[in-house]
PDB file of C-alpha atoms in Angstrom:
ATOM      1  CA  MET A1334      80.307 111.554  84.753  1.00 65.00           C
ATOM      2  CA  GLY A1335      82.458 110.875  87.764  1.00 90.00           C
ATOM      3  CA  LEU A1336      84.141 113.306  89.855  1.00 95.00           C
ATOM      4  CA  LEU A1337      87.544 112.140  88.483  1.00 98.00           C
ATOM      5  CA  GLU A1338      86.624 111.817  84.978  1.00 97.00           C
ATOM      6  CA  GLY A1339      89.734 112.463  82.854  1.00 96.00           C
ATOM      7  CA  LYS A1340      92.210 112.234  85.694  1.00 98.00           C
ATOM      8  CA  ILE A1341      95.189 109.826  85.774  1.00 98.00           C
ATOM      9  CA  ALA A1342      95.845 108.357  89.159  1.00 98.00           C
ATOM     10  CA  LEU A1343      98.927 106.380  90.107  1.00 98.00           C
ATOM     11  CA  VAL A1344      98.454 103.804  93.121  1.00 98.00           C
ATOM     12  CA  THR A1345     101.382 102.122  94.559  1.00 98.00           C
ATOM     13  CA  GLY A1346     100.845  98.782  96.441  1.00 97.00           C
ATOM     14  CA  ALA A1347      97.601  98.306  94.276  1.00 98.00           C
ATOM     15  CA  GLY A1348      97.411  94.636  94.276  1.00 97.00           C
ATOM     16  CA  SER A1349      95.756  93.971  97.426  1.00 96.00           C
ATOM     17  CA  GLY A1350      94.540  95.594 100.785  1.00 96.00           C
ATOM     18  CA  ILE A1351      93.877  99.385 100.815  1.00 97.00           C
ATOM     19  CA  GLY A1352      95.711  99.872  97.513  1.00 98.00           C
ATOM     20  CA  ARG A1353      93.329  97.554  95.738  1.00 98.00           C
ATOM     21  CA  GLU A1354      90.150  99.057  97.107  1.00 98.00           C
ATOM     22  CA  THR A1355      91.352 102.658  96.427  1.00 98.00           C
ATOM     23  CA  ALA A1356      92.090 101.748  92.874  1.00 98.00           C
ATOM     24  CA  LEU A1357      88.687 100.169  92.275  1.00 98.00           C
ATOM     25  CA  LEU A1358      86.915 103.427  93.857  1.00 98.00           C
ATOM     26  CA  LEU A1359      89.149 105.858  91.838  1.00 98.00           C
ATOM     27  CA  ALA A1360      88.186 103.992  88.645  1.00 98.00           C
ATOM     28  CA  LYS A1361      84.640 103.959  89.644  1.00 98.00           C
ATOM     29  CA  ASP A1362      84.727 107.825  89.944  1.00 98.00           C
ATOM     30  CA  GLY A1363      86.157 108.039  86.451  1.00 98.00           C
ATOM     31  CA  ALA A1364      89.866 108.030  86.790  1.00 98.00           C
ATOM     32  CA  THR A1365      92.319 106.131  84.615  1.00 98.00           C
ATOM     33  CA  VAL A1366      94.186 104.254  87.295  1.00 98.00           C
ATOM     34  CA  VAL A1367      97.780 103.190  87.000  1.00 98.00           C
ATOM     35  CA  LEU A1368      98.279 100.129  89.217  1.00 98.00           C
ATOM     36  CA  THR A1369     101.890  99.515  90.643  1.00 98.00           C
ATOM     37  CA  GLY A1370     103.403  96.989  92.878  1.00 97.00           C
ATOM     38  CA  ARG A1371     106.312  94.507  93.037  1.00 95.00           C
ATOM     39  CA  ARG A1372     104.293  91.610  91.375  1.00 96.00           C
ATOM     40  CA  ILE A1373     102.392  91.976  88.210  1.00 98.00           C
ATOM     41  CA  GLU A1374      99.846  89.107  88.470  1.00 97.00           C
ATOM     42  CA  PRO A1375      97.786  90.691  91.382  1.00 97.00           C
ATOM     43  CA  LEU A1376      97.770  94.077  89.549  1.00 98.00           C
ATOM     44  CA  CYS A1377      96.444  92.416  86.367  1.00 98.00           C
ATOM     45  CA  LYS A1378      93.558  90.850  88.358  1.00 98.00           C
ATOM     46  CA  VAL A1379      92.620  94.241  89.781  1.00 98.00           C
ATOM     47  CA  ALA A1380      92.979  95.903  86.354  1.00 98.00           C
ATOM     48  CA  ALA A1381      90.523  93.083  84.986  1.00 98.00           C
ATOM     49  CA  LEU A1382      88.008  94.032  87.763  1.00 98.00           C
ATOM     50  CA  ILE A1383      88.176  97.598  86.767  1.00 98.00           C
ATOM     51  CA  GLU A1384      87.904  96.988  83.129  1.00 98.00           C
ATOM     52  CA  GLU A1385      84.748  94.497  83.692  1.00 97.00           C
ATOM     53  CA  ALA A1386      83.007  97.477  85.303  1.00 97.00           C
ATOM     54  CA  ASN A1387      83.827  99.627  82.395  1.00 97.00           C
ATOM     55  CA  GLY A1388      86.658 101.451  84.075  1.00 98.00           C
ATOM     56  CA  LYS A1389      90.191 102.376  82.755  1.00 98.00           C
ATOM     57  CA  ALA A1390      93.377 100.655  84.262  1.00 98.00           C
ATOM     58  CA  VAL A1391      96.796  99.943  83.265  1.00 98.00           C
ATOM     59  CA  ALA A1392      99.025  97.668  85.442  1.00 98.00           C
ATOM     60  CA  ARG A1393     102.798  97.838  85.794  1.00 97.00           C
ATOM     61  CA  ALA A1394     105.146  96.147  87.981  1.00 97.00           C
ATOM     62  CA  LEU A1395     107.486  98.639  89.991  1.00 97.00           C
ATOM     63  CA  ASP A1396     110.169  98.357  92.823  1.00 95.00           C
ATOM     64  CA  ILE A1397     109.746 101.524  94.621  1.00 97.00           C
ATOM     65  CA  GLU A1398     113.050 100.918  96.484  1.00 96.00           C
ATOM     66  CA  THR A1399     114.886 101.899  93.091  1.00 96.00           C
ATOM     67  CA  ARG A1400     114.802 105.649  92.316  1.00 98.00           C
ATOM     68  CA  GLU A1401     115.788 104.813  88.635  1.00 98.00           C
ATOM     69  CA  GLU A1402     112.778 102.423  88.241  1.00 97.00           C
ATOM     70  CA  ILE A1403     110.295 105.162  89.719  1.00 98.00           C
ATOM     71  CA  PHE A1404     111.572 107.848  87.292  1.00 98.00           C
ATOM     72  CA  ALA A1405     111.370 105.423  84.421  1.00 98.00           C
ATOM     73  CA  ALA A1406     107.876 104.347  85.338  1.00 98.00           C
ATOM     74  CA  ILE A1407     106.604 108.055  85.715  1.00 98.00           C
ATOM     75  CA  LYS A1408     108.128 108.779  82.104  1.00 98.00           C
ATOM     76  CA  TRP A1409     106.353 105.600  80.792  1.00 98.00           C
ATOM     77  CA  ILE A1410     103.040 106.715  82.257  1.00 98.00           C
ATOM     78  CA  LYS A1411     103.505 110.214  80.904  1.00 98.00           C
ATOM     79  CA  ASP A1412     104.278 109.060  77.446  1.00 97.00           C
ATOM     80  CA  SER A1413     101.613 106.102  77.203  1.00 97.00           C
ATOM     81  CA  VAL A1414      98.850 107.475  79.320  1.00 97.00           C
ATOM     82  CA  GLY A1415      99.364 110.967  80.368  1.00 98.00           C
ATOM     83  CA  PRO A1416     100.896 112.958  83.283  1.00 98.00           C
ATOM     84  CA  VAL A1417      99.937 111.912  86.540  1.00 98.00           C
ATOM     85  CA  ASP A1418      97.234 114.104  88.413  1.00 98.00           C
ATOM     86  CA  ILE A1419      96.785 111.922  91.528  1.00 98.00           C
ATOM     87  CA  LEU A1420      99.557 110.083  93.275  1.00 98.00           C
ATOM     88  CA  VAL A1421      98.536 107.660  96.120  1.00 98.00           C
ATOM     89  CA  ASN A1422     101.590 106.535  97.998  1.00 98.00           C
ATOM     90  CA  ASN A1423     100.123 103.379  99.715  1.00 98.00           C
ATOM     91  CA  ALA A1424     102.691 100.794  99.324  1.00 96.00           C
ATOM     92  CA  GLY A1425     104.353  99.980 102.736  1.00 93.00           C
ATOM     93  CA  SER A1426     106.216  97.404 104.704  1.00 92.00           C
ATOM     94  CA  ALA A1427     107.283  96.725 108.245  1.00 93.00           C
ATOM     95  CA  SER A1428     110.457  95.015 109.574  1.00 95.00           C
ATOM     96  CA  LYS A1429     110.282  91.590 111.000  1.00 95.00           C
ATOM     97  CA  VAL A1430     112.333  92.725 114.037  1.00 97.00           C
ATOM     98  CA  LEU A1431     110.301  95.373 115.750  1.00 96.00           C
ATOM     99  CA  ASN A1432     112.231  96.297 118.764  1.00 97.00           C
ATOM    100  CA  ALA A1433     115.003  98.871 118.266  1.00 98.00           C
ATOM    101  CA  ARG A1434     117.329  96.933 120.643  1.00 97.00           C
ATOM    102  CA  PHE A1435     117.545  93.980 118.275  1.00 98.00           C
ATOM    103  CA  LEU A1436     116.907  95.784 114.776  1.00 98.00           C
ATOM    104  CA  SER A1437     119.595  95.525 112.172  1.00 98.00           C
ATOM    105  CA  GLU A1438     120.659  98.395 110.148  1.00 98.00           C
ATOM    106  CA  ALA A1439     119.728  96.591 107.007  1.00 97.00           C
ATOM    107  CA  GLU A1440     116.164  96.047 108.084  1.00 97.00           C
ATOM    108  CA  TRP A1441     115.764  99.717 109.260  1.00 98.00           C
ATOM    109  CA  THR A1442     117.040 100.998 105.998  1.00 98.00           C
ATOM    110  CA  SER A1443     114.888  98.752 104.074  1.00 97.00           C
ATOM    111  CA  THR A1444     111.839  99.939 105.963  1.00 97.00           C
ATOM    112  CA  ILE A1445     112.648 103.598 105.712  1.00 98.00           C
ATOM    113  CA  ASN A1446     113.352 103.038 101.850  1.00 98.00           C
ATOM    114  CA  VAL A1447     109.824 101.633 101.289  1.00 97.00           C
ATOM    115  CA  ASN A1448     107.865 104.101 103.635  1.00 98.00           C
ATOM    116  CA  LEU A1449     109.719 107.200 103.244  1.00 98.00           C
ATOM    117  CA  THR A1450     112.332 107.540 100.504  1.00 98.00           C
ATOM    118  CA  ALA A1451     109.972 106.089  97.994  1.00 98.00           C
ATOM    119  CA  VAL A1452     107.533 108.628  98.711  1.00 98.00           C
ATOM    120  CA  PHE A1453     110.103 111.430  98.300  1.00 98.00           C
ATOM    121  CA  ASN A1454     111.219 109.897  95.017  1.00 98.00           C
ATOM    122  CA  LEU A1455     107.744 109.350  93.632  1.00 98.00           C
ATOM    123  CA  THR A1456     106.616 112.864  94.563  1.00 98.00           C
ATOM    124  CA  GLN A1457     109.932 114.447  92.875  1.00 98.00           C
ATOM    125  CA  ALA A1458     109.136 112.461  89.740  1.00 98.00           C
ATOM    126  CA  VAL A1459     105.559 113.675  89.390  1.00 98.00           C
ATOM    127  CA  LEU A1460     105.744 117.178  90.888  1.00 98.00           C
ATOM    128  CA  PRO A1461     107.246 119.133  87.949  1.00 98.00           C
ATOM    129  CA  ASP A1462     104.152 118.039  85.589  1.00 98.00           C
ATOM    130  CA  MET A1463     101.678 118.917  88.504  1.00 98.00           C
ATOM    131  CA  ILE A1464     103.273 122.423  88.986  1.00 98.00           C
ATOM    132  CA  ALA A1465     103.282 122.937  85.224  1.00 98.00           C
ATOM    133  CA  SER A1466      99.617 122.007  84.897  1.00 98.00           C
ATOM    134  CA  GLY A1467      98.691 124.278  88.078  1.00 98.00           C
ATOM    135  CA  GLU A1468      97.088 121.413  90.093  1.00 98.00           C
ATOM    136  CA  GLY A1469      97.765 117.905  91.404  1.00 98.00           C
ATOM    137  CA  THR A1470      97.039 115.840  94.389  1.00 98.00           C
ATOM    138  CA  ILE A1471      99.447 113.805  96.443  1.00 98.00           C
ATOM    139  CA  ILE A1472      97.977 111.488  99.128  1.00 98.00           C
ATOM    140  CA  THR A1473     100.145 109.280 101.426  1.00 98.00           C
ATOM    141  CA  VAL A1474      98.853 106.450 103.611  1.00 98.00           C
ATOM    142  CA  SER A1475     100.828 107.015 106.855  1.00 98.00           C
ATOM    143  CA  SER A1476      99.680 105.407 110.138  1.00 97.00           C
ATOM    144  CA  LEU A1477      98.418 106.105 113.628  1.00 96.00           C
ATOM    145  CA  ALA A1478     101.791 104.555 114.778  1.00 95.00           C
ATOM    146  CA  VAL A1479     102.902 108.246 114.365  1.00 96.00           C
ATOM    147  CA  ILE A1480     100.532 109.179 117.104  1.00 95.00           C
ATOM    148  CA  ASN A1481     101.090 106.228 119.298  1.00 94.00           C
ATOM    149  CA  PRO A1482     104.395 104.545 118.248  1.00 96.00           C
ATOM    150  CA  ASN A1483     104.822 101.081 119.818  1.00 95.00           C
ATOM    151  CA  LEU A1484     106.054  97.536 119.127  1.00 95.00           C
ATOM    152  CA  LEU A1485     102.976  96.494 116.889  1.00 93.00           C
ATOM    153  CA  GLY A1486     104.446  98.295 113.887  1.00 92.00           C
ATOM    154  CA  GLY A1487     108.005  98.657 115.275  1.00 95.00           C
ATOM    155  CA  ALA A1488     110.631 101.244 115.601  1.00 97.00           C
ATOM    156  CA  ALA A1489     111.633 101.517 111.941  1.00 97.00           C
ATOM    157  CA  TYR A1490     108.009 101.612 110.590  1.00 96.00           C
ATOM    158  CA  GLY A1491     106.869 104.202 113.216  1.00 97.00           C
ATOM    159  CA  ALA A1492     109.772 106.355 112.403  1.00 98.00           C
ATOM    160  CA  ALA A1493     109.311 106.195 108.646  1.00 98.00           C
ATOM    161  CA  LYS A1494     105.434 106.875 109.018  1.00 98.00           C
ATOM    162  CA  ALA A1495     106.396 109.962 111.061  1.00 98.00           C
ATOM    163  CA  GLY A1496     108.712 111.100 108.416  1.00 98.00           C
ATOM    164  CA  VAL A1497     106.364 110.824 105.681  1.00 98.00           C
ATOM    165  CA  LYS A1498     103.742 112.767 107.597  1.00 98.00           C
ATOM    166  CA  ASN A1499     106.251 115.600 108.144  1.00 98.00           C
ATOM    167  CA  PHE A1500     107.279 115.324 104.399  1.00 98.00           C
ATOM    168  CA  MET A1501     103.503 115.706 103.340  1.00 98.00           C
ATOM    169  CA  SER A1502     103.114 118.810 105.623  1.00 98.00           C
ATOM    170  CA  PHE A1503     106.203 120.215 104.143  1.00 98.00           C
ATOM    171  CA  LEU A1504     104.670 119.687 100.453  1.00 98.00           C
ATOM    172  CA  HIS A1505     101.368 121.289 101.658  1.00 98.00           C
ATOM    173  CA  ASN A1506     103.110 124.404 103.234  1.00 98.00           C
ATOM    174  CA  THR A1507     105.297 124.884 100.179  1.00 98.00           C
ATOM    175  CA  TYR A1508     103.143 124.085  97.043  1.00 98.00           C
ATOM    176  CA  ARG A1509      99.542 124.773  98.107  1.00 98.00           C
ATOM    177  CA  ASN A1510      99.740 128.147  96.271  1.00 98.00           C
ATOM    178  CA  GLN A1511     100.950 126.407  93.014  1.00 98.00           C
ATOM    179  CA  GLY A1512      97.753 124.215  93.257  1.00 98.00           C
ATOM    180  CA  ILE A1513      99.377 121.032  94.837  1.00 98.00           C
ATOM    181  CA  ARG A1514      97.130 119.436  97.392  1.00 98.00           C
ATOM    182  CA  ALA A1515      99.144 117.146  99.916  1.00 98.00           C
ATOM    183  CA  THR A1516      97.218 114.817 102.300  1.00 98.00           C
ATOM    184  CA  THR A1517      98.398 112.405 104.797  1.00 98.00           C
ATOM    185  CA  ILE A1518      95.892 109.648 105.865  1.00 98.00           C
ATOM    186  CA  LEU A1519      96.665 108.094 109.329  1.00 98.00           C
ATOM    187  CA  PRO A1520      94.855 104.787 109.623  1.00 97.00           C
ATOM    188  CA  GLY A1521      94.700 102.554 112.608  1.00 95.00           C
ATOM    189  CA  GLU A1522      94.551  98.774 112.450  1.00 94.00           C
ATOM    190  CA  THR A1523      93.035  97.556 109.015  1.00 95.00           C
ATOM    191  CA  ASN A1524      92.514  93.940 108.112  1.00 93.00           C
ATOM    192  CA  THR A1525      94.957  93.698 105.161  1.00 91.00           C
ATOM    193  CA  PRO A1526      97.450  91.045 104.170  1.00 86.00           C
ATOM    194  CA  ILE A1527     100.088  92.976 106.069  1.00 82.00           C
ATOM    195  CA  MET A1528      98.702  91.511 109.271  1.00 86.00           C
ATOM    196  CA  ASP A1529      99.938  87.987 108.362  1.00 85.00           C
ATOM    197  CA  ASN A1530     103.447  89.367 108.940  1.00 82.00           C
ATOM    198  CA  ARG A1531     102.790  90.533 112.387  1.00 85.00           C
ATOM    199  CA  ALA A1532     104.936  88.883 115.235  1.00 85.00           C
ATOM    200  CA  ARG A1533     101.514  87.547 116.437  1.00 88.00           C
ATOM    201  CA  PRO A1534      99.122  87.374 113.502  1.00 89.00           C
ATOM    202  CA  PRO A1535      95.559  88.546 114.840  1.00 91.00           C
ATOM    203  CA  LEU A1536      92.897  85.975 115.205  1.00 90.00           C
ATOM    204  CA  GLU A1537      89.883  85.964 113.034  1.00 92.00           C
ATOM    205  CA  GLU A1538      87.663  87.473 115.797  1.00 94.00           C
ATOM    206  CA  GLU A1539      90.190  90.296 116.329  1.00 92.00           C
ATOM    207  CA  ARG A1540      90.480  91.117 112.577  1.00 93.00           C
ATOM    208  CA  ALA A1541      86.723  91.131 112.593  1.00 92.00           C
ATOM    209  CA  VAL A1542      86.782  94.478 114.640  1.00 93.00           C
ATOM    210  CA  MET A1543      89.452  96.151 112.593  1.00 96.00           C
ATOM    211  CA  MET A1544      88.739  98.590 109.932  1.00 95.00           C
ATOM    212  CA  ASP A1545      87.974  97.137 106.446  1.00 96.00           C
ATOM    213  CA  PRO A1546      90.481  98.462 103.532  1.00 97.00           C
ATOM    214  CA  HIS A1547      87.455  99.763 101.889  1.00 97.00           C
ATOM    215  CA  ASP A1548      86.905 102.255 104.851  1.00 96.00           C
ATOM    216  CA  VAL A1549      90.396 103.598 104.257  1.00 98.00           C
ATOM    217  CA  ALA A1550      90.106 103.780 100.472  1.00 98.00           C
ATOM    218  CA  ARG A1551      86.837 105.740 100.894  1.00 98.00           C
ATOM    219  CA  ALA A1552      88.775 108.353 102.999  1.00 98.00           C
ATOM    220  CA  ILE A1553      91.497 108.456 100.329  1.00 98.00           C
ATOM    221  CA  VAL A1554      89.019 108.885  97.380  1.00 98.00           C
ATOM    222  CA  LEU A1555      87.168 111.677  99.403  1.00 98.00           C
ATOM    223  CA  CYS A1556      90.435 113.616  99.527  1.00 98.00           C
ATOM    224  CA  ALA A1557      91.140 113.074  95.918  1.00 98.00           C
ATOM    225  CA  SER A1558      87.814 113.984  94.694  1.00 97.00           C
ATOM    226  CA  LEU A1559      87.255 117.340  96.336  1.00 97.00           C
ATOM    227  CA  SER A1560      86.998 120.408  94.049  1.00 95.00           C
ATOM    228  CA  LYS A1561      90.578 121.808  93.597  1.00 94.00           C
ATOM    229  CA  SER A1562      89.755 124.628  95.931  1.00 96.00           C
ATOM    230  CA  ALA A1563      89.625 122.372  98.945  1.00 98.00           C
ATOM    231  CA  VAL A1564      92.207 120.147 100.617  1.00 98.00           C
ATOM    232  CA  ILE A1565      92.268 117.947 103.645  1.00 98.00           C
ATOM    233  CA  PRO A1566      95.872 118.141 105.010  1.00 98.00           C
ATOM    234  CA  GLU A1567      95.409 115.281 107.382  1.00 98.00           C
ATOM    235  CA  LEU A1568      92.861 112.647 108.112  1.00 98.00           C
ATOM    236  CA  HIS A1569      92.851 110.240 111.017  1.00 97.00           C
ATOM    237  CA  ILE A1570      90.678 107.024 110.699  1.00 97.00           C
ATOM    238  CA  CYS A1571      90.552 104.318 113.435  1.00 96.00           C
ATOM    239  CA  PRO A1572      88.514 101.246 114.272  1.00 96.00           C
ATOM    240  CA  THR A1573      85.604 101.981 116.584  1.00 97.00           C
ATOM    241  CA  PHE A1574      86.568  99.245 119.010  1.00 95.00           C
ATOM    242  CA  MET A1575      89.808  99.510 120.818  1.00 92.00           C
ATOM    243  CA  ARG A1576      90.995  95.969 121.195  1.00 93.00           C
ATOM    244  CA  ASP A1577      93.588  94.593 123.746  1.00 93.00           C
ATOM    245  CA  THR A1578      97.133  94.596 122.082  1.00 94.00           C
ATOM    246  CA  SER A1579      99.314  93.737 125.108  1.00 94.00           C
ATOM    247  CA  ALA A1580      99.887  90.042 124.033  1.00 93.00           C
ATOM    248  CA  ASP A1581     100.813  91.195 120.584  1.00 94.00           C
ATOM    249  CA  ILE A1582     103.223  93.832 121.925  1.00 95.00           C
ATOM    250  CA  GLU A1583     105.013  91.394 124.470  1.00 95.00           C
ATOM    251  CA  ILE A1584     105.628  88.847 121.753  1.00 95.00           C
ATOM    252  CA  ALA A1585     107.008  91.489 119.426  1.00 95.00           C
ATOM    253  CA  ARG A1586     109.300  92.736 122.207  1.00 97.00           C
ATOM    254  CA  TRP A1587     111.556  89.630 121.789  1.00 96.00           C
ATOM    255  CA  VAL A1588     111.477  88.966 118.080  1.00 96.00           C
ATOM    256  CA  GLY A1589     115.097  88.865 116.945  1.00 95.00           C
ATOM    257  CA  ALA A1590     116.491  88.666 120.565  1.00 96.00           C
ATOM    258  CA  PRO A1591     119.758  86.577 120.945  1.00 95.00           C
ATOM    259  CA  ALA A1592     118.973  83.530 122.973  1.00 93.00           C
ATOM    260  CA  ASP A1593     121.333  84.603 125.757  1.00 93.00           C
ATOM    261  CA  THR A1594     119.465  87.995 126.265  1.00 95.00           C
ATOM    262  CA  PRO A1595     119.712  88.218 130.068  1.00 94.00           C
ATOM    263  CA  ASP A1596     116.298  89.743 130.706  1.00 94.00           C
ATOM    264  CA  MET A1597     114.378  87.761 128.201  1.00 92.00           C
ATOM    265  CA  PRO A1598     111.470  85.802 129.924  1.00 92.00           C
ATOM    266  CA  LYS A1599     112.030  82.022 130.187  1.00 85.00           C
ATOM    267  CA  LYS A1600     109.741  79.906 127.948  1.00 72.00           C
TER     268      LYS A1600
END
């Protein structure tokens, strides 16, 4: 019998990377996993892997930028599977333009919506049932960009991840005596598909020294599977090897810069 037998876990961004690995491990530990993401096809593939291993999974497409869709999804989960016991806020995105100097308000807003506002909306949707049952776990994947904000993730991403860390601390301080566990996971560079969207996508040899998504997923499942008397409010996890990112940062500095920017280096 797994440590999470009988629990219902909702994982956002479950089609690839950290979300995919987390869903597989949660199911292996006995949880019924609800897989969400923008595209249903990758979710169905993960669900099939879980079911092949005799686990339980349900896939549902979800646009987490839409509050109405979030609340409708949580109601559907409650009616068809049961109330959510474990929420893993994993879905995230970074802006294309990383320098605050050139970043548009639209890109700023979209990045904040995905990484911060969606976490608020999902939390607000699941919290009443968790409080009513006297227990629940909310785990959010933030970033070490909170500790060291720079042009790798960009201005909007770093601000959103810092905001979500603050929000999770608020949940921990406010609801712990009602049985709610709130955890922030702060990973460093992890070899996930989001790396392909970097201003300078890392080379294969650079990806090789990054963390594997499975490493972060194991940390998430550790926090979810502790007995209800224990909580890890915050967990940092980073690659053992610290690579030189100076070239990445210099390229990212000028993404979105107008051609006539006076201080832009000449090609």
